[in-house]
Each structure stands twice: as C-alpha cells, then as structure tokens.
XYZ file of C-alpha atoms in Angstrom:
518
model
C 0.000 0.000 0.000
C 0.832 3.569 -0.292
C 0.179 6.545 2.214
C -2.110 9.097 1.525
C 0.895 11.559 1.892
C 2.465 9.832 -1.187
C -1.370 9.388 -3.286
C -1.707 13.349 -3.281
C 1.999 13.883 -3.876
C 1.486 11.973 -6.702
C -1.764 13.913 -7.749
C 0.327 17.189 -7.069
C 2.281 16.224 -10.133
C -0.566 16.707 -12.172
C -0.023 20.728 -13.500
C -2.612 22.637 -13.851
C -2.307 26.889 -14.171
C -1.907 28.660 -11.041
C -2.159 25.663 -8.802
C 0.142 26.541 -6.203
C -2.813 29.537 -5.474
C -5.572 27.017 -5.084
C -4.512 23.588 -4.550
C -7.763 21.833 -4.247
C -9.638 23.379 -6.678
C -9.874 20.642 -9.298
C -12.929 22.271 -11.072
C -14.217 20.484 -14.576
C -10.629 19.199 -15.018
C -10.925 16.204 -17.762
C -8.101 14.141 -17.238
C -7.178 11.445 -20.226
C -8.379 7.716 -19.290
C -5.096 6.743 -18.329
C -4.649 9.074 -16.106
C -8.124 7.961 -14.219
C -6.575 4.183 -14.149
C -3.848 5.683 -12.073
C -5.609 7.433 -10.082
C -7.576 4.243 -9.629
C -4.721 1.892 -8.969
C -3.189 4.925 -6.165
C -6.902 5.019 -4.320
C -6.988 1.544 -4.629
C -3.213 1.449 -2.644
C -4.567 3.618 0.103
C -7.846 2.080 0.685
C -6.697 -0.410 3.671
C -4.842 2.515 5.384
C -8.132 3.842 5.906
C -10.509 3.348 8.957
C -13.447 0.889 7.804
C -16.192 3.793 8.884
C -14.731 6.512 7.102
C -16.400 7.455 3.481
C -14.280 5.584 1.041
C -12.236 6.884 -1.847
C -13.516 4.646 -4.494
C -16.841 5.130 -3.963
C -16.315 8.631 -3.810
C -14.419 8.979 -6.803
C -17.035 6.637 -8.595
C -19.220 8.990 -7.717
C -17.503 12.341 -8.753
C -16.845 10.135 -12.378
C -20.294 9.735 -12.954
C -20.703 13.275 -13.184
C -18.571 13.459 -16.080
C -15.585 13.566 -14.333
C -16.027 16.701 -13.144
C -15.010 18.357 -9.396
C -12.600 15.313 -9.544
C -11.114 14.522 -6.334
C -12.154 17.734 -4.856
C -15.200 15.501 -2.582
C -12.712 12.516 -1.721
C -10.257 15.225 -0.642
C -13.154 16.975 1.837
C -14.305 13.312 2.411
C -11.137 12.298 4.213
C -10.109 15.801 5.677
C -13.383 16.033 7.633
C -13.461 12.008 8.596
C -9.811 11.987 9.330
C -10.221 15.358 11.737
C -13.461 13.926 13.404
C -11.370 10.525 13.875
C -7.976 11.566 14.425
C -6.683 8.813 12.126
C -3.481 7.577 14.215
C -0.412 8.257 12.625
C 0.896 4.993 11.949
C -1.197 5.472 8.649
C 2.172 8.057 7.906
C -0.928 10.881 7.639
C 0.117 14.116 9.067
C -2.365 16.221 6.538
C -0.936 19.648 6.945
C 2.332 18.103 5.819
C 0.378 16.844 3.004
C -0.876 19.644 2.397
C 2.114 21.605 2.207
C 3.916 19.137 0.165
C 1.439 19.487 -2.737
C 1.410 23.287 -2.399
C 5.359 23.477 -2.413
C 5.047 21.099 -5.339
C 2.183 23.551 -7.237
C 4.524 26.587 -6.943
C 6.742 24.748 -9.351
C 4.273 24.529 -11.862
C 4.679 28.241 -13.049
C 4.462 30.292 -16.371
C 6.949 29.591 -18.381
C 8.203 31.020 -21.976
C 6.666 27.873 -23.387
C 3.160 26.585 -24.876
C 3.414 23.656 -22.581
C 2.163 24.468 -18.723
C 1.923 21.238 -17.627
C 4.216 19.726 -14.542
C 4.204 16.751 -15.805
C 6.775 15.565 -18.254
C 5.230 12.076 -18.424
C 1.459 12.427 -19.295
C -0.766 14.842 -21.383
C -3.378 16.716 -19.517
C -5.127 19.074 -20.145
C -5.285 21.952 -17.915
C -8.414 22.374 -15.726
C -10.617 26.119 -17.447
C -12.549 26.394 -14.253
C -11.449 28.108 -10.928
C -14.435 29.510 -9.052
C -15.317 27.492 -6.092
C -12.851 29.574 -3.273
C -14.935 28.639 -0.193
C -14.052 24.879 -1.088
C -10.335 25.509 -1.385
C -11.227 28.179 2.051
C -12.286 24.868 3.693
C -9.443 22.945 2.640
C -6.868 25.639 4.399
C -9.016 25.951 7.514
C -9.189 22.578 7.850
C -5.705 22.277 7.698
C -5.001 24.617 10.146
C -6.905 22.563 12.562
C -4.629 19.763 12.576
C -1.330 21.777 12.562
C 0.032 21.390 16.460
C 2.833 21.918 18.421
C 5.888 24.129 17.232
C 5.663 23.778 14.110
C 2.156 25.076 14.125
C 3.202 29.091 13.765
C 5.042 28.100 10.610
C 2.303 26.605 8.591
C 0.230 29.444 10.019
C 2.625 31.603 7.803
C 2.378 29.228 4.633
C -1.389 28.937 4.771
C -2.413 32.571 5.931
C -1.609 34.409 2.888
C -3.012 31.620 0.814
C -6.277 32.821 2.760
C -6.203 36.613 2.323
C -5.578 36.512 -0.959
C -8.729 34.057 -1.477
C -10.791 36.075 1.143
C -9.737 38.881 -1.573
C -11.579 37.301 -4.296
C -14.135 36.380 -2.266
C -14.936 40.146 -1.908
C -14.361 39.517 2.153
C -11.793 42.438 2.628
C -11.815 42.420 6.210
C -11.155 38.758 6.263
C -8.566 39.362 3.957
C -6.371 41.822 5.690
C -7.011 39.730 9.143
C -5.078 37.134 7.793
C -2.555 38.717 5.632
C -1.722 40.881 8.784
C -1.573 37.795 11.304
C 1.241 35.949 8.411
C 3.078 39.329 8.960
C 2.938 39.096 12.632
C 4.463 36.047 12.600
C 6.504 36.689 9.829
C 8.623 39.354 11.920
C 8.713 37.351 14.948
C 10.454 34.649 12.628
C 12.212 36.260 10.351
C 12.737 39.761 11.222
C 11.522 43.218 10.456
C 13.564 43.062 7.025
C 13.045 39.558 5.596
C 11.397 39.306 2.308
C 8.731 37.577 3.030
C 7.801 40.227 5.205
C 7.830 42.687 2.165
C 5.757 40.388 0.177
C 3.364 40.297 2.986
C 3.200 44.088 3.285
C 2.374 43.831 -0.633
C -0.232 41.474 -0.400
C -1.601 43.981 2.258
C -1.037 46.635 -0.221
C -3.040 44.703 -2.797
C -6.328 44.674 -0.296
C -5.920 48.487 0.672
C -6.024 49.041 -2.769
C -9.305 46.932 -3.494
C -10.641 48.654 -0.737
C -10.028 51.897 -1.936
C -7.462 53.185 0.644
C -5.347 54.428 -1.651
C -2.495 56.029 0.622
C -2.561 53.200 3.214
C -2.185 51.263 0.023
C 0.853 52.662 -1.355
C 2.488 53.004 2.222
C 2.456 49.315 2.400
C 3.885 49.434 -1.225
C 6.981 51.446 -0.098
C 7.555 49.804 2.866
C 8.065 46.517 0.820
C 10.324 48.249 -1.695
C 12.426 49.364 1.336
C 12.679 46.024 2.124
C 13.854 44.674 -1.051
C 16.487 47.237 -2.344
C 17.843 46.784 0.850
C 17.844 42.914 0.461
C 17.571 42.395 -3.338
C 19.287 44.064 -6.463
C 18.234 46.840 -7.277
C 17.117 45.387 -10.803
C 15.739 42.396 -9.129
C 12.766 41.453 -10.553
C 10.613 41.195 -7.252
C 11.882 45.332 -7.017
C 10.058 45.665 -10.561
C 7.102 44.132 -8.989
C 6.831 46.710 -6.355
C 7.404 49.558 -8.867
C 4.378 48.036 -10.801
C 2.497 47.727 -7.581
C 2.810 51.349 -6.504
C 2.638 52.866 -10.128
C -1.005 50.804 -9.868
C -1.867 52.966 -7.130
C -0.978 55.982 -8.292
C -2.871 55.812 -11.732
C -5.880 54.652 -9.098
C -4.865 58.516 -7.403
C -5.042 60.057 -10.664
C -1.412 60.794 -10.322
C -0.421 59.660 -14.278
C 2.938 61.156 -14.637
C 4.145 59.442 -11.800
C 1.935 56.203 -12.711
C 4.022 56.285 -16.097
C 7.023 56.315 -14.225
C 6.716 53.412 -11.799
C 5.877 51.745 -14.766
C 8.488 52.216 -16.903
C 11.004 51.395 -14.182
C 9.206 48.298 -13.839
C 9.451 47.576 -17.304
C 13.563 48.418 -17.829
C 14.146 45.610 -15.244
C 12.059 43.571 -16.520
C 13.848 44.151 -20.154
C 17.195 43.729 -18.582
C 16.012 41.021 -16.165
C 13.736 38.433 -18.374
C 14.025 39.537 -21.630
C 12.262 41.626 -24.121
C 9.507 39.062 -24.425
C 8.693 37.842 -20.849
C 5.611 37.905 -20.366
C 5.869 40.387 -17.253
C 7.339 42.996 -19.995
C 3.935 42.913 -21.649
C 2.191 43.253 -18.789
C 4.342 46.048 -18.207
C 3.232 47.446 -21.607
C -0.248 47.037 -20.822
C 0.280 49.153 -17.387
C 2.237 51.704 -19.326
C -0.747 51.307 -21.451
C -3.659 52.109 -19.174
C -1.830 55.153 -18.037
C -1.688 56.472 -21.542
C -5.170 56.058 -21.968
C -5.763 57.990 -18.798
C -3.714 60.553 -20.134
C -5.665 60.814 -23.155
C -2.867 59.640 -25.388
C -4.920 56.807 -26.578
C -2.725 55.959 -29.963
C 0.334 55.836 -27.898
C -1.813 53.543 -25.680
C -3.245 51.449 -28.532
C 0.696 50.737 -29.456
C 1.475 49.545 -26.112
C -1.055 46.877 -25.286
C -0.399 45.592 -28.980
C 3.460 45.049 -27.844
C 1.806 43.319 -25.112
C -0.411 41.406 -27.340
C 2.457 40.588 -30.169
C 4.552 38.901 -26.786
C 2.076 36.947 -25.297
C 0.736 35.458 -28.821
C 4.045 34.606 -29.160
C 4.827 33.034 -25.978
C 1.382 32.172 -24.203
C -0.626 30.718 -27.812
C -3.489 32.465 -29.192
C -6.082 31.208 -26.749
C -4.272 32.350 -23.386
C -6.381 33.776 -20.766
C -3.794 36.847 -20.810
C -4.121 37.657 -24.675
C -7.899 37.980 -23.371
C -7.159 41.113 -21.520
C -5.275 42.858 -23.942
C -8.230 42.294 -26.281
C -9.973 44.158 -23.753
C -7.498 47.100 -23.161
C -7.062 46.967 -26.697
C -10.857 47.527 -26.878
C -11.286 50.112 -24.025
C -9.088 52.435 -26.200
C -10.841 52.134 -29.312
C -14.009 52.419 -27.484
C -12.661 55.895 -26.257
C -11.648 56.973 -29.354
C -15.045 55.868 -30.526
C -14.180 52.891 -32.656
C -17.090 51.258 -31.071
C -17.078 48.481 -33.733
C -13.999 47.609 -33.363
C -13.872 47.908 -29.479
C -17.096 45.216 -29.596
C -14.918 42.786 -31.923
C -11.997 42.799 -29.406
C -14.569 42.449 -26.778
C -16.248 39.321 -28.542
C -12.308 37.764 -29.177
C -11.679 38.327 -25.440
C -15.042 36.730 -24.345
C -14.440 33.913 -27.030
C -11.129 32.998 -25.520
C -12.145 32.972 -21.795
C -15.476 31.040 -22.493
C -13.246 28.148 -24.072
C -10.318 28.382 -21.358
C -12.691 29.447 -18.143
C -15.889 27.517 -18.890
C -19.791 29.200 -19.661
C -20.001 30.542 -16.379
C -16.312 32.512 -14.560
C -16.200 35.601 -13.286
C -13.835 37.029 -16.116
C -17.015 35.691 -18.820
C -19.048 38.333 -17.118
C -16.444 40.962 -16.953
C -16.516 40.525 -20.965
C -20.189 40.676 -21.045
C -20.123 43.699 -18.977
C -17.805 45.224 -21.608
C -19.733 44.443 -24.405
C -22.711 45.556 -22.889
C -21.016 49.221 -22.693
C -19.958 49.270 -26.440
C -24.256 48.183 -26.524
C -24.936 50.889 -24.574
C -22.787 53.653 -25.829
C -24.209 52.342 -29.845
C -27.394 53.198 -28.757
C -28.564 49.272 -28.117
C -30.340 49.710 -24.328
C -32.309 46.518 -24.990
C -28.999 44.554 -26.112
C -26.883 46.137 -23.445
C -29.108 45.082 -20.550
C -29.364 42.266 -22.010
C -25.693 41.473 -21.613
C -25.246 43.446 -17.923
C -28.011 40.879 -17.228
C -26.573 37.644 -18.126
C -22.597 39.108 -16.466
C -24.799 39.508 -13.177
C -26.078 36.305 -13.254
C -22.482 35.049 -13.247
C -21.238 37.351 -10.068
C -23.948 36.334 -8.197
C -23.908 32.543 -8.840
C -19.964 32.748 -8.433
C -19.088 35.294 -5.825
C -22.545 35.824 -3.833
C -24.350 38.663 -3.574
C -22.680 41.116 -1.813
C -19.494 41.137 -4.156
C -18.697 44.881 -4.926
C -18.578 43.348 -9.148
C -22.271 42.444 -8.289
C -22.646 46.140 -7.607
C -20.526 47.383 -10.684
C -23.120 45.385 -12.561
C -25.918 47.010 -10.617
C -24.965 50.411 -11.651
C -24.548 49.199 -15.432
C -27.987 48.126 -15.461
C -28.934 51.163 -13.851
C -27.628 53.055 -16.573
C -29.356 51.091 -18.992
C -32.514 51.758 -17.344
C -31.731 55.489 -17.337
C -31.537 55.309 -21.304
C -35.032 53.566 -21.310
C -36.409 56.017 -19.367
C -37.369 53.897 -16.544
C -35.841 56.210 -13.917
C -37.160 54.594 -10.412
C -35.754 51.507 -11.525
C -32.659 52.860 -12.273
C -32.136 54.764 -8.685
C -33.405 51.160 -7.902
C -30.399 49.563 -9.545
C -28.019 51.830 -8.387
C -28.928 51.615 -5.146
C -28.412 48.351 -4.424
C -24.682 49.110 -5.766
C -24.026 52.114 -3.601
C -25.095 49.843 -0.228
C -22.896 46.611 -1.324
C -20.149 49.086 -1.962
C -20.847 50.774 1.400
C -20.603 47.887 2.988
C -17.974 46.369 1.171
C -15.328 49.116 0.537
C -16.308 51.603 3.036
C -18.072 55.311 2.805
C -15.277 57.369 1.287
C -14.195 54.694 -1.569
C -14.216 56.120 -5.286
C -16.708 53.545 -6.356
C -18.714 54.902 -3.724
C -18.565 58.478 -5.199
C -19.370 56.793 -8.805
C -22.440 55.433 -7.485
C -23.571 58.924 -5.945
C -22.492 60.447 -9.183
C -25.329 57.772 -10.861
C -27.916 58.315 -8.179
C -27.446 62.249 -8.731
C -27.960 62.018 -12.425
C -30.871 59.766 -11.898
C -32.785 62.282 -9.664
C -31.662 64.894 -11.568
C -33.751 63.300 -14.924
C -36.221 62.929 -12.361
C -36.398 66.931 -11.405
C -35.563 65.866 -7.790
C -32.752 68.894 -7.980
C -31.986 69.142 -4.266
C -31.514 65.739 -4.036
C -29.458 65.627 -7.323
C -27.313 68.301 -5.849
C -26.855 66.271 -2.481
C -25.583 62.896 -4.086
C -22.869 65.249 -6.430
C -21.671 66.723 -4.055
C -20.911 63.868 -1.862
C -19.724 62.523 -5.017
C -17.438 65.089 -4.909
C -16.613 65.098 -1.476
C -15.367 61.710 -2.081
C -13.386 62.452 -5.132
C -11.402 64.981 -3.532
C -9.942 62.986 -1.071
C -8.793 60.047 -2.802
C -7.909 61.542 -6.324
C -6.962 64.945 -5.759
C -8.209 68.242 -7.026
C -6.831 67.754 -10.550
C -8.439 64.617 -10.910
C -10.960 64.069 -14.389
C -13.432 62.359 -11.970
C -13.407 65.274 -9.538
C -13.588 67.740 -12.806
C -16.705 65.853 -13.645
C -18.566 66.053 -10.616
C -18.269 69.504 -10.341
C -19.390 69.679 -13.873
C -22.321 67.987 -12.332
C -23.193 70.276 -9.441
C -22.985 72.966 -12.081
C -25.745 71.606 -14.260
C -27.665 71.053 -11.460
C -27.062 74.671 -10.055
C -27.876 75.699 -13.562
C -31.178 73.811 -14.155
C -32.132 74.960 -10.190
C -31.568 78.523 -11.731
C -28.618 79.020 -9.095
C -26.289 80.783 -11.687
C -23.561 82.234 -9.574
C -23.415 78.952 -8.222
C -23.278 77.411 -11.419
C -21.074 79.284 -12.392
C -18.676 78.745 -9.132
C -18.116 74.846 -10.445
C-alpha cells in the first residue's frame, strides 16, 4: 500500500495553471483515461490505510466520475479531511495532513508560467489543464481545515504558509476584512520569525497593499507598497525582478490617485528591469506594456496607448498561444481604447475575441465571462442598443452572483450598469433602484469614502436629476465630490466631472452664480 501523503503527492504532479494559489480546486478538469486508471490503482493502494467507517475513496471517486468527471477529487479530498479530523486517524497510517498539504502546495509553486506553450508539470502524461477556478470557499475549507490539525511548534510556521493563501482568497471572495485579518496575522508572525527586514515580510506588506487598494485606501495602500520596496532594495538588487514588482504595484496605485505622470514612471522602471532582467519578451514585460498602457489612456494619449497593449499582445501570442487567458485582456485594453476613441465596432470585436477565448479556457459561467459581457454591454450601450446592453449586464450579473454571492462589490458594478441602462429607457425609479443596491454593497464592502462609492452617488445624482428631484441631485454630487477629492486629488478628471455635475444642477435649479462657481 501507499500513504495518503504519497497518493496526493502523486496527484500534485498533475499541473494545472496557477495551482500553487488554489490547490484543491480541481474544477471540470478532464483528465485522459489513463490518467483515471492511475488514479484508480493509487486510491486503490490507500484504501486499507483507511478506517473501515470513514467514506471511502472509491466510492467517492465513482461517484464524482459519474458526473462526467467533473469536481474530480475535490469531494474525496473533503471526504477524508473532515473524517480523518473527526477521527484523528493515528499516525501509523504516515498521515500528518498539513504536511500533506504543504507538500502538494510546495510542489504547485513549481508549476509556473513559463516562456513555453506547454504548462503542464508533468513531463510524463498529457493533460489538459483544468478552465474552471471559481469554487474559493471549497479551497477556504481545505486551508481551515488544515489549520486545525497543525500542532505543536511547528504550528506558527504553517500558520505563515497557509495565511496568505487565505487573504488573498478572502480577496476574491470580496471579504476584505477577512482578507487583511489574515494577511496581517502571516506578517505578525513573519517578523517574529524572520525579522523586520526579511522578504517575506515585504511580500506580505504587498499582499496587504493589494487589499488596501481593493478597498479603496489608496495612501494606506501605497504606504504598504513602499515599505516593501524598502525592504527589497535593501535585500535584493536593485534590478531584481521582485523590485520591478513593487514599482508596478505602486505605479497601480498611483494611476488609481489620478497621479499619471508618476503612474508612467513606476511603470516604466518596472518595465527596464524587466527588459534587462527576463528579456524583451517575458511575459511580465507585456504586462508592463499594458500598465504603461492604461496610463496612456488615462492621459488621453490613446494611440500611444493602442501601441502599447499591442506590444503586449504581439509577446504573449508569441509566448502564451493564441487562446491564453492573458491575450484575453489585452483584447480588452485593446478595446477600451478604441471604445474611447469611438471605434465602437472595433472595441465590440476585441470584446467578442476576449469573451471567445475565456469562455473556451474558463468555462460558460467565470467571473472574467461576465467581466466581458459587462464590456460588451457598454460598447451596446454607448451604440445606442439599451435593450442589447441590458441584455448582456443581465446575463454578467447572473455570473457574479452565482460565483461570488451577492454582496461582491462586481455584483454592484453590474448594478450600476444596469442602472444606466434603465436610465436610457427612461425607466428612472428603476434605475435609482439599480443603483442603489450598488451604492449599499459598496458601502458595505469598501467603506463610505471609496471612489466607487462616489461613482455610485455620481449615478444616483444624475438619476434624480432626470427625475427633477434637484436638491436631491445636488446632495448625491456633491458627496460625489466630497469623495473624489480625497482620494484623487483636485486635478483629478473624476473630480472635474462632478463639479461639472453640481454645475448643471445649479444651472437647471436657476442658481447661476453657483453654477457658475463649479
């Protein structure tokens, strides 16, 4: 017989994109008959290790096959993590599961993106790679459950593998709070470890970085940014790449602050080690070109933008394959500039490419399908197709909610699109319905003074202003403003616009001084 330990080291073999992020999340993955036999033979191996009583493998994975293969091990995995942690299988079985644990996650963070078409781990079998990652509350379980059996002294240092693993999918989850709880405990422990000025502890204050940001608290953000740059030029080279990371990371933030030129240069900093570093067509240089991108199109230079995400396009093509979940997104940027520059055709067919690739890599029904539906709904919208556009926002809210709940703040984004919609139509108390319902998940998700916030007062105002409710219109711009303000600056577009608002609104109220104050 075999141990278990030694089954899912085995199954950790098995390379799939991004595993070492979410190592139980085996969702629709179609593996070749041959590699079912082995998995067979190894279940079969393990079978007598395991207590009479408890659920067994093979009838578990019998009944996972019959669903066409699909969620494959992922219900023999919880099977035998809850039965072992109710039974406290002895250890002569060799079962220690957070060492099992960790032994197929150090083994997923060798399966990484490489410069090749070929992202499998596996030199021995052909598999293809699972489309489908959206249940993060199974692979949530899988970590907590872990961290129930971890004991003794070596329990603080799994704690520091496994707490990170559950910010970041807290993160998704829309669960900020959650997030930085954990990300914050790994750094606790991190410094008690390994000191104030270990790297780890700078990629912890990143991933902290990363949930500020999502949250909309911008400076806190890019404090947490700088501190972890501190850390690594003092540790790293200066041209290391984890250094261009950090550049990336705070440039991020400041496009988010509306501060562009210094956006652009974070970016391009990023991208000369990067160039140096990897090679003129890493990956991470594209997605360096996208960034650089983005902040062009900010900046209104949108054919200087256009040329930069197709650099980024031309390198991952050539390195990543046509179909690559990443050649999806720079569709999209491609598409966002044409949209601005009102190639709305054109934006739409990079749209449908982008949606066409993530439908056949993701599956029907991920999080980034709706994110394309979303965009094509705008190009819809902005063509002067309400019916078509809702009609889209529709189906890419079905997705969030099925996928992330109901209380995710992209649940909300899609709330305001259909809101907008709804304006167009003329059906104006469904619209302050719609955007409603964003404005309170955002509230409650991001906080009061987050610019997504101010976005959906800026809706709400317009709505009651179509409406003739002027006072009120007047009240949700100017918190709009208020908001603005704060986190972008006074030279912001978005703050530019909202007192464009107040003035319209000062205008139609026949306040003309006023108007004429904003």
């Amino acid at each position: 017989t075999i141990s278990l330990r030694h089954f899912i080291y085995k199954l950790s073999l098995i390379g799939y994109e991004h595993a070492y992020k979410f190592p139980f999340e085996l969702i629709n993955y179609h593996p070749s008959p041959d590699i079912l036999d082995t998995i067979q033979i190894q279940i079969n191996g393990i079978a007598p290790c395991l207590p009479t009583k408890l659920f067994t493998v093979n009838q578990e994975l019998e009944k996972v096959v019959d669903y066409s293969r699909q969620l494959l091990l992922l219900n023999t995995f919880h099977s035998v993590v809850m039965n072992l942690l109710r039974k406290k299988l002895k250890e002569d079985c060799d079962v220690r599961l957070h060492r099992v644990v960790h032994e197929a996650i150090k083994s997923y963070s060798d399966c990484k993106e490489t410069q090749t078409k070929d992202y499998s781990c596996s030199t021995t079998s052909n598999i293809n790679i699972p489309k489908y990652y959206s249940e993060l509350k199974l692979a949530v379980v899988f970590h907590n459950a872990n961290l129930q059996i971890s004991r003794g002294s070596e329990q603080q240092t799994y704690e520091r593998y496994i707490f990170p693993n559950l910010g970041t999918l807290y993160s998704k989850l829309g669960d900020f709070e959650q997030a930085l709880h954990y990300h914050r405990r790994a750094l606790e422990i991190e410094e008690k470890q390994l000191g104030p000025n270990h790297f780890d502890v700078a990629a912890s204050y990143n991933n902290i970085g990363v949930v500020c940001r999502d949250k909309g608290d911008l400076d806190q953000a890019k404090d947490y940014y700088q501190r972890a740059l501190e850390i690594q030029r003092k540790q790293l080279d200066p041209n290391h790449a984890d250094v261009a990371a950090s550049y990336n990371n705070i440039g991020l933030v400041c496009r988010d602050k509306g501060e562009l030129d210094q956006s652009k240069d974070y970016h391009q900093r990023a991208l000369e080690i990067r160039q140096k570093q990897l090679g003129r067509n890493h990956v991470d240089v594209a997605a360096s070109y996208n960034n650089i991108g983005m902040v062009c199109r900010d900046k209104g230079d949108l054919d200087q933008a256009k040329d930069y995400h197709q650099r980024a396009l031309e390198i991952q093509q050539k390195q990543l394959g046509p179909n690559h979940v990443h050649v999806a997104a720079s569709h999209d940027n491609s598409g966002m500039v044409c949209r601005d520059k009102g190639d709305l055709d054109q934006a739409k067919d990079y749209y449908q490419r982008a949606l066409e690739i993530r439908q056949k890599q993701l599956g029907p029904n991920h999080v980034d399908v709706a994110a394309s539906y979303n965009n094509i709904g705008t190009v819809c919208r902005h063509k002067g197709y309400p019916d078509q556009a809702k009609d889209y926002y529709q189906r890419a809210l079905e997705i969030q909610q099925k996928q992330l709940g109901p209380n995710h703040v992209d649940v909300a984004a899609s709330y305001n699109n259909i809101g907008m919609v709804c304006r167009h139509k003329g059906d104006l108390d469904q619209a302050k319905d719609y955007c409603q319902r964003a404005l309170e998940i955002q509230q409650k998700q991001l906080g009061p003074n987050h610019v997504n916030v101010a976005t959906s007062y800026n809706n709400i105002g317009t709505v009651c202003r179509d409406k003739g409710d002027l006072d009120q219109a007047k009240y949700y711009h100017q918190r709009s403003l208020e908001i603005r303000q704060k986190q972008l600056g006074l030279t912001h577009v978005d703050v530019a616009a909202s007192d464009n608002s107040i003035s319209i609104v000062c205008r139609d109220k026949g306040d003309l001084g006023q108007a004429k104050d904003h």
